[in-house]
Amino acid sequence: MSIRGLKNEGKNKICIFYFSGTGNTAWAVGKLAEKLRVLDYAIKLIDCEDEIDFISEVECCDIVGLAFPIHSSYAPKLFQGVLNKLPNCKGKPLIALTTAGYMAGDVLWYTLKSLKSKGYVPIVFSNIIISNNMHLPVLCPLPVTKPNKLPKKLAKAERKIDKMVNYIEEDMLHIEGANPLGRLFGIMQRGIAGNFESLAFKGFYSDESCTKCGWCIKKCPNNNIQMDNKGVKFLGSCMICMRCYSFCPNHSIQMTMKTKNLKKYKRYTGPEGKRR
Ligand SMILES: Cc1cc2nc3c(=O)[nH]c(=O)nc-3n(C[C@H](O)[C@H](O)[C@H](O)COP(=O)(O)O)c2cc1C
């Protein structure tokens, strides 16, 4: 089904606003941009950790894009703030992707439905399963994805991104997760997520191996980490993006004593082995 009616009016400019904790979503939007540019779309990728003039960015593009990782069937808190800042518009087409470790349910539909009343028109929503960046020492025994498993997973994710490009290019309406099964999964997961998180996750701390290099302070997307005379201190607005825990140069950031065991609690290495 054609929805934009723009197909014969030349290629469009797409601005994609994204957040990525450990690199999966950045990888996915990078691939999407690469593939759309080959088809002559003008793509601007906007990292939501930067200063953004939302009004002018939205005004000067033909299609708005959004991308974020799934956090228990929600968007990360920082990204929810981004959605609030998007200005009203008159019928601007909206494309979106989410990245997940295992399963994605209705998170795009649920998170972005409020944008309809701001005038955005959803056209393509795709869930890209990449790899898991999250483990918890209690209640959640699932490990993070190991580096040797990544090439196969990334190849599969890339095929999904190809499909997304095709929907955009062919001007086809494609909304994932808004079906009864996706809705049920999302409702169940959101229903238990808050309780589960407060039971299983008590926050991060830095252990005695911390060299006070300040890397985590610079990289925390929520400015939640500070240094005082005792060392690194975590404040109250962690959104569990997993960046500091995964990529601390010294592996000094812990959830509990258990996570000091790096063989058992291996850290996620990022999709291409690069630190965010
Ligand atoms: C707090 C948290 C909750 C998560 N919840 C889910 C989930 O419900 N389902 C899932 O498949 N993956 C889940 N994941 C895994 C991430 O969605 C996945 O690894 C994502 O691609 C990470 O993207 P990023 O590297 O751009 O941050 C969760 C990760 C975190 C940190």
PDB file of N, CA, C and O in Angstrom, residues 144-178:
ATOM      1  N   VAL A 144      25.317 -12.263  27.619  1.00  0.00           N
ATOM      2  CA  VAL A 144      25.424 -11.346  26.475  1.00  0.00           C
ATOM      3  C   VAL A 144      25.952 -12.145  25.280  1.00  0.00           C
ATOM      4  O   VAL A 144      26.567 -13.199  25.452  1.00  0.00           O
ATOM      5  N   THR A 145      25.710 -11.627  24.083  1.00  0.00           N
ATOM      6  CA  THR A 145      26.141 -12.332  22.870  1.00  0.00           C
ATOM      7  C   THR A 145      27.670 -12.298  22.752  1.00  0.00           C
ATOM      8  O   THR A 145      28.290 -11.250  22.891  1.00  0.00           O
ATOM      9  N   LYS A 146      28.236 -13.464  22.495  1.00  0.00           N
ATOM     10  CA  LYS A 146      29.708 -13.565  22.399  1.00  0.00           C
ATOM     11  C   LYS A 146      30.194 -13.074  21.032  1.00  0.00           C
ATOM     12  O   LYS A 146      29.473 -13.217  20.030  1.00  0.00           O
ATOM     13  N   PRO A 147      31.429 -12.537  20.953  1.00  0.00           N
ATOM     14  CA  PRO A 147      31.937 -12.002  19.681  1.00  0.00           C
ATOM     15  C   PRO A 147      31.883 -13.015  18.533  1.00  0.00           C
ATOM     16  O   PRO A 147      31.583 -12.642  17.397  1.00  0.00           O
ATOM     17  N   ASN A 148      32.131 -14.305  18.830  1.00  0.00           N
ATOM     18  CA  ASN A 148      32.149 -15.267  17.708  1.00  0.00           C
ATOM     19  C   ASN A 148      30.755 -15.519  17.110  1.00  0.00           C
ATOM     20  O   ASN A 148      30.632 -16.037  16.014  1.00  0.00           O
ATOM     21  N   LYS A 149      29.721 -15.147  17.852  1.00  0.00           N
ATOM     22  CA  LYS A 149      28.345 -15.331  17.333  1.00  0.00           C
ATOM     23  C   LYS A 149      27.894 -14.110  16.515  1.00  0.00           C
ATOM     24  O   LYS A 149      26.866 -14.145  15.851  1.00  0.00           O
ATOM     25  N   LEU A 150      28.657 -13.027  16.624  1.00  0.00           N
ATOM     26  CA  LEU A 150      28.166 -11.774  16.049  1.00  0.00           C
ATOM     27  C   LEU A 150      28.100 -11.744  14.509  1.00  0.00           C
ATOM     28  O   LEU A 150      27.099 -11.274  13.968  1.00  0.00           O
ATOM     29  N   PRO A 151      29.129 -12.245  13.786  1.00  0.00           N
ATOM     30  CA  PRO A 151      29.060 -12.111  12.317  1.00  0.00           C
ATOM     31  C   PRO A 151      27.765 -12.675  11.726  1.00  0.00           C
ATOM     32  O   PRO A 151      27.132 -12.030  10.884  1.00  0.00           O
ATOM     33  N   LYS A 152      27.338 -13.843  12.212  1.00  0.00           N
ATOM     34  CA  LYS A 152      26.120 -14.454  11.672  1.00  0.00           C
ATOM     35  C   LYS A 152      24.892 -13.596  12.004  1.00  0.00           C
ATOM     36  O   LYS A 152      24.003 -13.384  11.190  1.00  0.00           O
ATOM     37  N   LYS A 153      24.885 -13.107  13.238  1.00  0.00           N
ATOM     38  CA  LYS A 153      23.739 -12.298  13.673  1.00  0.00           C
ATOM     39  C   LYS A 153      23.667 -10.972  12.920  1.00  0.00           C
ATOM     40  O   LYS A 153      22.597 -10.501  12.538  1.00  0.00           O
ATOM     41  N   LEU A 154      24.850 -10.385  12.692  1.00  0.00           N
ATOM     42  CA  LEU A 154      24.871  -9.108  11.964  1.00  0.00           C
ATOM     43  C   LEU A 154      24.441  -9.315  10.504  1.00  0.00           C
ATOM     44  O   LEU A 154      23.745  -8.475   9.934  1.00  0.00           O
ATOM     45  N   ALA A 155      24.838 -10.453   9.935  1.00  0.00           N
ATOM     46  CA  ALA A 155      24.450 -10.728   8.538  1.00  0.00           C
ATOM     47  C   ALA A 155      22.927 -10.855   8.443  1.00  0.00           C
ATOM     48  O   ALA A 155      22.290 -10.337   7.515  1.00  0.00           O
ATOM     49  N   LYS A 156      22.336 -11.510   9.444  1.00  0.00           N
ATOM     50  CA  LYS A 156      20.875 -11.677   9.450  1.00  0.00           C
ATOM     51  C   LYS A 156      20.194 -10.313   9.636  1.00  0.00           C
ATOM     52  O   LYS A 156      19.204  -9.996   8.966  1.00  0.00           O
ATOM     53  N   ALA A 157      20.759  -9.522  10.539  1.00  0.00           N
ATOM     54  CA  ALA A 157      20.188  -8.188  10.782  1.00  0.00           C
ATOM     55  C   ALA A 157      20.276  -7.341   9.510  1.00  0.00           C
ATOM     56  O   ALA A 157      19.361  -6.582   9.183  1.00  0.00           O
ATOM     57  N   GLU A 158      21.368  -7.508   8.793  1.00  0.00           N
ATOM     58  CA  GLU A 158      21.537  -6.715   7.563  1.00  0.00           C
ATOM     59  C   GLU A 158      20.482  -7.092   6.520  1.00  0.00           C
ATOM     60  O   GLU A 158      19.969  -6.219   5.807  1.00  0.00           O
ATOM     61  N   ARG A 159      20.126  -8.371   6.489  1.00  0.00           N
ATOM     62  CA  ARG A 159      19.074  -8.779   5.539  1.00  0.00           C
ATOM     63  C   ARG A 159      17.753  -8.113   5.913  1.00  0.00           C
ATOM     64  O   ARG A 159      16.962  -7.724   5.063  1.00  0.00           O
ATOM     65  N   LYS A 160      17.524  -7.974   7.211  1.00  0.00           N
ATOM     66  CA  LYS A 160      16.291  -7.306   7.665  1.00  0.00           C
ATOM     67  C   LYS A 160      16.320  -5.817   7.290  1.00  0.00           C
ATOM     68  O   LYS A 160      15.299  -5.237   6.909  1.00  0.00           O
ATOM     69  N   ILE A 161      17.502  -5.226   7.368  1.00  0.00           N
ATOM     70  CA  ILE A 161      17.622  -3.805   6.999  1.00  0.00           C
ATOM     71  C   ILE A 161      17.391  -3.636   5.485  1.00  0.00           C
ATOM     72  O   ILE A 161      16.758  -2.677   5.050  1.00  0.00           O
ATOM     73  N   ASP A 162      17.855  -4.615   4.707  1.00  0.00           N
ATOM     74  CA  ASP A 162      17.586  -4.580   3.257  1.00  0.00           C
ATOM     75  C   ASP A 162      16.089  -4.538   2.992  1.00  0.00           C
ATOM     76  O   ASP A 162      15.609  -3.823   2.116  1.00  0.00           O
ATOM     77  N   LYS A 163      15.353  -5.325   3.788  1.00  0.00           N
ATOM     78  CA  LYS A 163      13.896  -5.350   3.587  1.00  0.00           C
ATOM     79  C   LYS A 163      13.303  -3.990   3.921  1.00  0.00           C
ATOM     80  O   LYS A 163      12.412  -3.497   3.241  1.00  0.00           O
ATOM     81  N   MET A 164      13.834  -3.396   4.985  1.00  0.00           N
ATOM     82  CA  MET A 164      13.325  -2.086   5.398  1.00  0.00           C
ATOM     83  C   MET A 164      13.551  -1.056   4.278  1.00  0.00           C
ATOM     84  O   MET A 164      12.672  -0.254   3.955  1.00  0.00           O
ATOM     85  N   VAL A 165      14.739  -1.120   3.690  1.00  0.00           N
ATOM     86  CA  VAL A 165      15.070  -0.204   2.584  1.00  0.00           C
ATOM     87  C   VAL A 165      14.078  -0.406   1.435  1.00  0.00           C
ATOM     88  O   VAL A 165      13.586   0.548   0.830  1.00  0.00           O
ATOM     89  N   ASN A 166      13.775  -1.670   1.188  1.00  0.00           N
ATOM     90  CA  ASN A 166      12.863  -1.981   0.099  1.00  0.00           C
ATOM     91  C   ASN A 166      11.462  -1.403   0.360  1.00  0.00           C
ATOM     92  O   ASN A 166      10.838  -0.843  -0.530  1.00  0.00           O
ATOM     93  N   TYR A 167      10.998  -1.514   1.611  1.00  0.00           N
ATOM     94  CA  TYR A 167       9.669  -0.943   1.930  1.00  0.00           C
ATOM     95  C   TYR A 167       9.682   0.566   1.697  1.00  0.00           C
ATOM     96  O   TYR A 167       8.721   1.135   1.204  1.00  0.00           O
ATOM     97  N   ILE A 168      10.788   1.211   2.092  1.00  0.00           N
ATOM     98  CA  ILE A 168      10.864   2.676   1.936  1.00  0.00           C
ATOM     99  C   ILE A 168      10.891   3.022   0.447  1.00  0.00           C
ATOM    100  O   ILE A 168      10.133   3.868  -0.032  1.00  0.00           O
ATOM    101  N   GLU A 169      11.741   2.322  -0.282  1.00  0.00           N
ATOM    102  CA  GLU A 169      11.915   2.619  -1.710  1.00  0.00           C
ATOM    103  C   GLU A 169      10.628   2.337  -2.496  1.00  0.00           C
ATOM    104  O   GLU A 169      10.272   3.073  -3.398  1.00  0.00           O
ATOM    105  N   GLU A 170       9.939   1.259  -2.101  1.00  0.00           N
ATOM    106  CA  GLU A 170       8.720   0.898  -2.830  1.00  0.00           C
ATOM    107  C   GLU A 170       7.494   1.620  -2.291  1.00  0.00           C
ATOM    108  O   GLU A 170       6.378   1.354  -2.711  1.00  0.00           O
ATOM    109  N   ASP A 171       7.718   2.477  -1.275  1.00  0.00           N
ATOM    110  CA  ASP A 171       6.616   3.277  -0.732  1.00  0.00           C
ATOM    111  C   ASP A 171       5.503   2.389  -0.163  1.00  0.00           C
ATOM    112  O   ASP A 171       4.318   2.606  -0.392  1.00  0.00           O
ATOM    113  N   MET A 172       5.944   1.326   0.556  1.00  0.00           N
ATOM    114  CA  MET A 172       4.968   0.365   1.098  1.00  0.00           C
ATOM    115  C   MET A 172       4.761   0.580   2.589  1.00  0.00           C
ATOM    116  O   MET A 172       5.739   0.756   3.327  1.00  0.00           O
ATOM    117  N   LEU A 173       3.521   0.537   3.033  1.00  0.00           N
ATOM    118  CA  LEU A 173       3.232   0.645   4.461  1.00  0.00           C
ATOM    119  C   LEU A 173       3.635  -0.670   5.144  1.00  0.00           C
ATOM    120  O   LEU A 173       3.221  -1.746   4.723  1.00  0.00           O
ATOM    121  N   HIS A 174       4.486  -0.576   6.190  1.00  0.00           N
ATOM    122  CA  HIS A 174       4.937  -1.798   6.868  1.00  0.00           C
ATOM    123  C   HIS A 174       5.160  -1.480   8.347  1.00  0.00           C
ATOM    124  O   HIS A 174       6.144  -0.849   8.715  1.00  0.00           O
ATOM    125  N   ILE A 175       4.244  -1.894   9.198  1.00  0.00           N
ATOM    126  CA  ILE A 175       4.333  -1.582  10.630  1.00  0.00           C
ATOM    127  C   ILE A 175       4.439  -2.893  11.408  1.00  0.00           C
ATOM    128  O   ILE A 175       3.485  -3.681  11.424  1.00  0.00           O
ATOM    129  N   GLU A 176       5.584  -3.140  12.038  1.00  0.00           N
ATOM    130  CA  GLU A 176       5.749  -4.398  12.786  1.00  0.00           C
ATOM    131  C   GLU A 176       5.325  -4.253  14.243  1.00  0.00           C
ATOM    132  O   GLU A 176       5.499  -3.190  14.837  1.00  0.00           O
ATOM    133  N   GLY A 177       4.797  -5.333  14.789  1.00  0.00           N
ATOM    134  CA  GLY A 177       4.546  -5.415  16.237  1.00  0.00           C
ATOM    135  C   GLY A 177       3.169  -4.960  16.677  1.00  0.00           C
ATOM    136  O   GLY A 177       2.790  -5.159  17.827  1.00  0.00           O
ATOM    137  N   ALA A 178       2.388  -4.360  15.759  1.00  0.00           N
ATOM    138  CA  ALA A 178       1.078  -3.850  16.181  1.00  0.00           C
ATOM    139  C   ALA A 178       0.004  -4.941  16.106  1.00  0.00           C
ATOM    140  O   ALA A 178      -1.179  -4.661  16.282  1.00  0.00           O
TER     141      ALA A 178
END
